[in-house]
mmCIF file of C-alpha atoms in Angstrom:
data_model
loop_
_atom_site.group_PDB
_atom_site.id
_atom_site.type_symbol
_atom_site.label_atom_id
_atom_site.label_comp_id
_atom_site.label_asym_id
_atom_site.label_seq_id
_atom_site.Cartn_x
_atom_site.Cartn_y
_atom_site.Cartn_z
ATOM 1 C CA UNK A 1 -11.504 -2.460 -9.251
ATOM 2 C CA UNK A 2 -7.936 -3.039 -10.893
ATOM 3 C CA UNK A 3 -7.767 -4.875 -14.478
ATOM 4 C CA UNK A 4 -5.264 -7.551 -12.125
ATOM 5 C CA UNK A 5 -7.617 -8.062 -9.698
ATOM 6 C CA UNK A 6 -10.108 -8.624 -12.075
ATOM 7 C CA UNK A 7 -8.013 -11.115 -13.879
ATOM 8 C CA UNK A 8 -7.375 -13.275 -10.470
ATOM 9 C CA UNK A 9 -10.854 -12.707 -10.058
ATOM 10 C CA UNK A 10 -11.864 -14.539 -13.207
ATOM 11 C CA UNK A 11 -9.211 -17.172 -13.532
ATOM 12 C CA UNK A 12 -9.437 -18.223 -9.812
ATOM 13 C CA UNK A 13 -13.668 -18.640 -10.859
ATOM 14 C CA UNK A 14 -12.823 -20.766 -13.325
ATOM 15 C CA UNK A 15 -9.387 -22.878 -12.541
ATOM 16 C CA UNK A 16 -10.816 -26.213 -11.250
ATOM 17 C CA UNK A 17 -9.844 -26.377 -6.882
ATOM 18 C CA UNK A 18 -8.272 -29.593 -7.973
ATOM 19 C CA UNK A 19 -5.509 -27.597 -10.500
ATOM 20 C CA UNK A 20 -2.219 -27.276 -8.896
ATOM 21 C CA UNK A 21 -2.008 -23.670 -9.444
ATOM 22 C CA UNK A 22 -5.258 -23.254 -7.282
ATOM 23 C CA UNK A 23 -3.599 -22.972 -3.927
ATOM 24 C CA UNK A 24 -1.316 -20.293 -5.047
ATOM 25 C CA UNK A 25 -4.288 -18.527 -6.819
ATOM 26 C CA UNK A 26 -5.961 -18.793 -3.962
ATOM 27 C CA UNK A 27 -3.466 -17.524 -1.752
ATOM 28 C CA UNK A 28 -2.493 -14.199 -3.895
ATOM 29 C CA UNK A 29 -6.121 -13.344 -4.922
ATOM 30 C CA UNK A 30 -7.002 -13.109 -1.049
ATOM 31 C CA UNK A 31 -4.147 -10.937 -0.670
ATOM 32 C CA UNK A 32 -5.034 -8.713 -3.369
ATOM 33 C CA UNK A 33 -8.628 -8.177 -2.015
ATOM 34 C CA UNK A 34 -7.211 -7.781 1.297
ATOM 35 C CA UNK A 35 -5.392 -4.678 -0.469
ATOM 36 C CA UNK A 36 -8.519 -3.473 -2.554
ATOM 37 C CA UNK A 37 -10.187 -3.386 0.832
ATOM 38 C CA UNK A 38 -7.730 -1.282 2.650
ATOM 39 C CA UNK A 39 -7.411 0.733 -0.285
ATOM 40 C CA UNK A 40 -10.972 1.133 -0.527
ATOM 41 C CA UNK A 41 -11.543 2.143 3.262
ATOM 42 C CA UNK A 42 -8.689 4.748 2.983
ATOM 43 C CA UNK A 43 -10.195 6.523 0.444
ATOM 44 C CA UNK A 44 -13.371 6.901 1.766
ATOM 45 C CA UNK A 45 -11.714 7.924 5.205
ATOM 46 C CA UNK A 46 -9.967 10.400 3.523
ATOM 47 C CA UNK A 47 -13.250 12.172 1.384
ATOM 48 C CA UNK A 48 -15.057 11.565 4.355
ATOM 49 C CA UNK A 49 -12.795 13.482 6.833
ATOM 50 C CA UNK A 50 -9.960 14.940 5.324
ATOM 51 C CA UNK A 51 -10.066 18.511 6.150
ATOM 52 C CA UNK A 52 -8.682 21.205 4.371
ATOM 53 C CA UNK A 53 -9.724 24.720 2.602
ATOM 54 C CA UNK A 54 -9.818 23.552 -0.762
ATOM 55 C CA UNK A 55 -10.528 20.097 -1.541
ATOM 56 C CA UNK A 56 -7.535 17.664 -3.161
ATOM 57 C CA UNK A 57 -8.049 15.340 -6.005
ATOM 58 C CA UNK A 58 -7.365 12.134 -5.005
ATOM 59 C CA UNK A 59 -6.252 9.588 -7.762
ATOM 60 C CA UNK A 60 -6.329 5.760 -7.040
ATOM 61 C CA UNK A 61 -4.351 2.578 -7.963
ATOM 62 C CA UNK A 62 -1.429 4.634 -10.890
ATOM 63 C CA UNK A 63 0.777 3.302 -12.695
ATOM 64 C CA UNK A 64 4.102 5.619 -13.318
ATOM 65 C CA UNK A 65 7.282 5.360 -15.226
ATOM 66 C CA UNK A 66 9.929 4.844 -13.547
ATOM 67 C CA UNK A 67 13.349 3.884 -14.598
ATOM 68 C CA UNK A 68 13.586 0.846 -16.163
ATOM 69 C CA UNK A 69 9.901 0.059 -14.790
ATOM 70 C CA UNK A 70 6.705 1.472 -13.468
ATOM 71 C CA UNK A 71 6.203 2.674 -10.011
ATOM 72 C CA UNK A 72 2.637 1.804 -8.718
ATOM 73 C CA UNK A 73 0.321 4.240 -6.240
ATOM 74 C CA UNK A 74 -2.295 3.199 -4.304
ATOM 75 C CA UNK A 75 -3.905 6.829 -3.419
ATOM 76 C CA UNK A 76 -2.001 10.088 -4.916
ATOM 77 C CA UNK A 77 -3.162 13.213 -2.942
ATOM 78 C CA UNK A 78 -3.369 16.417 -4.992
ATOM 79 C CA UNK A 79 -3.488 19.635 -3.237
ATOM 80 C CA UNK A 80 -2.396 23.396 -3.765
ATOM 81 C CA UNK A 81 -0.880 23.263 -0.787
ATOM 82 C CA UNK A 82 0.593 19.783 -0.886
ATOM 83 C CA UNK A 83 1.531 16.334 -2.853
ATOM 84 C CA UNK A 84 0.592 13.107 -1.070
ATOM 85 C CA UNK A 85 1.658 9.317 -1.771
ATOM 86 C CA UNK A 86 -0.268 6.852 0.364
ATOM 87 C CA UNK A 87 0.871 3.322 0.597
ATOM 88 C CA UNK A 88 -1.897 1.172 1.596
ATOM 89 C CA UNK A 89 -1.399 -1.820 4.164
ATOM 90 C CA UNK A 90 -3.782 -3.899 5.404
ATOM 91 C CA UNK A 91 -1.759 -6.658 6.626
ATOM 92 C CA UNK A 92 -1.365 -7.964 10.222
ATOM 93 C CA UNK A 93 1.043 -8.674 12.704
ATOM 94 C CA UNK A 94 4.334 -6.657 14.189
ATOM 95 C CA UNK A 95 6.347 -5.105 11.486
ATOM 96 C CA UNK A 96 10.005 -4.731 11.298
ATOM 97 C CA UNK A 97 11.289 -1.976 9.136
ATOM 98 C CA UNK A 98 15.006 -2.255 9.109
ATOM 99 C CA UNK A 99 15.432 1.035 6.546
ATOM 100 C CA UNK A 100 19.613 0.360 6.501
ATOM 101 C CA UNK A 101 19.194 -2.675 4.777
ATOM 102 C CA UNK A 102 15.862 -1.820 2.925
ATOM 103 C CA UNK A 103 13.958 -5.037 4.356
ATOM 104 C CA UNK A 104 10.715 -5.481 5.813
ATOM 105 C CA UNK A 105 9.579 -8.378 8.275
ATOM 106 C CA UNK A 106 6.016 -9.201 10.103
ATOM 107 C CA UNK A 107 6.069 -11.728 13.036
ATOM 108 C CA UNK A 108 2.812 -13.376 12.720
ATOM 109 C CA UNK A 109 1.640 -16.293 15.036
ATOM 110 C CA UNK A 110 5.343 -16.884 16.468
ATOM 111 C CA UNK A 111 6.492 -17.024 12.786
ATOM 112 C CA UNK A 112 9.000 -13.850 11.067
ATOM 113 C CA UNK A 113 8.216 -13.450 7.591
ATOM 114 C CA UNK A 114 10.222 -11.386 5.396
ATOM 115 C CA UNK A 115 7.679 -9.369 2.934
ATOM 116 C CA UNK A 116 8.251 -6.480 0.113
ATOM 117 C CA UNK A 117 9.042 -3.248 2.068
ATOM 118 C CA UNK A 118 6.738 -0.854 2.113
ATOM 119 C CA UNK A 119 8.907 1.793 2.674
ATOM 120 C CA UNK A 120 10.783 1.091 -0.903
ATOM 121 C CA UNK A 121 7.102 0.832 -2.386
ATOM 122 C CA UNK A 122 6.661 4.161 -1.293
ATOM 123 C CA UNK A 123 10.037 5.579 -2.037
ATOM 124 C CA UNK A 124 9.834 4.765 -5.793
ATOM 125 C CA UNK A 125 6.464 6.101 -5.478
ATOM 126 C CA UNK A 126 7.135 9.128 -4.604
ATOM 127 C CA UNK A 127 10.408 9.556 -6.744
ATOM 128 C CA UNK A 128 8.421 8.724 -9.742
ATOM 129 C CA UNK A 129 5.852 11.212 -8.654
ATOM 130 C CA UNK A 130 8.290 13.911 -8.468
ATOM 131 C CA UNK A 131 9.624 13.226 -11.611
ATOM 132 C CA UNK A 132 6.794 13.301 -13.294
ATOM 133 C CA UNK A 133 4.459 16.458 -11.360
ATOM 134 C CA UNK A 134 8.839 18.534 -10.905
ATOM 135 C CA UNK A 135 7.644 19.154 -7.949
ATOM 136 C CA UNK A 136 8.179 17.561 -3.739
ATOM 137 C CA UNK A 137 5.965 14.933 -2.799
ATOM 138 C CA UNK A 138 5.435 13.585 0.337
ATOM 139 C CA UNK A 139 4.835 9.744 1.134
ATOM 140 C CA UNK A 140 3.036 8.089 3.707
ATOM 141 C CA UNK A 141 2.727 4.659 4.730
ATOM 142 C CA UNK A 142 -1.251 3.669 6.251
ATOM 143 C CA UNK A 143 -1.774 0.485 8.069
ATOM 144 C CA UNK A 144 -5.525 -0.237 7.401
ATOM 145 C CA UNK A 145 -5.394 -2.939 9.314
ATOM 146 C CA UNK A 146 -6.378 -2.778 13.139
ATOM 147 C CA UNK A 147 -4.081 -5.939 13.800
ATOM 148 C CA UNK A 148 -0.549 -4.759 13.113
ATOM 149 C CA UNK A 149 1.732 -2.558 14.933
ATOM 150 C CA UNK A 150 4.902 -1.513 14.033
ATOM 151 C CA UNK A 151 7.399 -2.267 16.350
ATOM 152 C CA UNK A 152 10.844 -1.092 14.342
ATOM 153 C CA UNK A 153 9.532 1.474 12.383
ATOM 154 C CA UNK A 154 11.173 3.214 9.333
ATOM 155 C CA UNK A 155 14.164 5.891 8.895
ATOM 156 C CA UNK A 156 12.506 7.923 5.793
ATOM 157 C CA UNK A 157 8.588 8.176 6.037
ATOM 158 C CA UNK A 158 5.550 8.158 8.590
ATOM 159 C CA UNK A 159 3.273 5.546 9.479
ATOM 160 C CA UNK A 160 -0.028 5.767 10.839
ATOM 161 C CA UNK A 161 -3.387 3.541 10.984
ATOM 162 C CA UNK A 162 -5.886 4.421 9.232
ATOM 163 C CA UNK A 163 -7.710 6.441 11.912
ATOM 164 C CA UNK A 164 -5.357 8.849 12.617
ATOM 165 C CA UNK A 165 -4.370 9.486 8.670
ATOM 166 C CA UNK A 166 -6.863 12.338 8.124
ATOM 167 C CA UNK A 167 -4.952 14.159 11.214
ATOM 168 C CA UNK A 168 -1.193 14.171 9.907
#
């Protein structure tokens, strides 16, 4: 578990329900263990079924420089034959990826929501991966959720569900 979670964890135990900031607590901490869970079931997909000659090291939930910032990585595969970012989404509905612009939208229950894109997540993943290891890395993008499907999908990187990741 992440030192954020953790923290939402903790303060959303004990911010009184009647505290103003409680709703919006509420709201992000779900979100964040929707992530930890989609996180959580990629990883194990992938150790339990990835299958290659040698096995990779795979390195959860980093935090890399990255210009002015940090770049964060849900799953970082490391093989000899190959370097893998995985974005992680376990989110629902039909996603938009409109790559010219660099936005990302989900209609949900007759509603379109504009969210962060996941396929910037995973670009400044993977460019602050390559900066740091000097050498390619490739990106993917994993719905772990059952209930989405992309209907626009992006220019620049894959996306698959989580079952058919460990066959890319």
């Amino acid at each position: 578990m992440n030192d954020h979670l953790l923290a939402q964890m903790i303060i959303a135990e004990r911010l009184s329900k009647n505290h103003r900031s409680w709703q919006h607590l509420a709201a992000d901490l779900k979100n964040s263990l929707a992530g930890a869970s989609g996180e959580s079931r990629t990883l194990a997909l992938l150790k339990r079924e990835l299958d290659l000659k040698a096995d990779p090291i795979i390195l959860t939930d980093l935090s890399l420089p990255y210009k002015e910032g940090y770049a964060q990585i849900d799953l970082l595969l490391l093989h000899q034959g190959f370097i893998c970012v995985v974005e992680v989404k376990n989110i629902k509905g039909e996603f938009f990826f409109d790559s010219d612009n660099f936005q990302f939208h989900r209609r949900i229950d007759g509603r379109l929501e504009g969210m962060r894109n996941p396929e910037s997540q995973l670009h400044r993943a993977v460019k602050a991966a390559e900066k740091i290891l000097a050498v390619p890395v490739h990106g993917v993008i994993v719905l772990a959720s059952r209930s989405g499907r992309v209907v626009e999908g992006p220019k620049n990187y894959p996306v698959v569900s989580l079952d058919y990741l460990p066959f890319i």
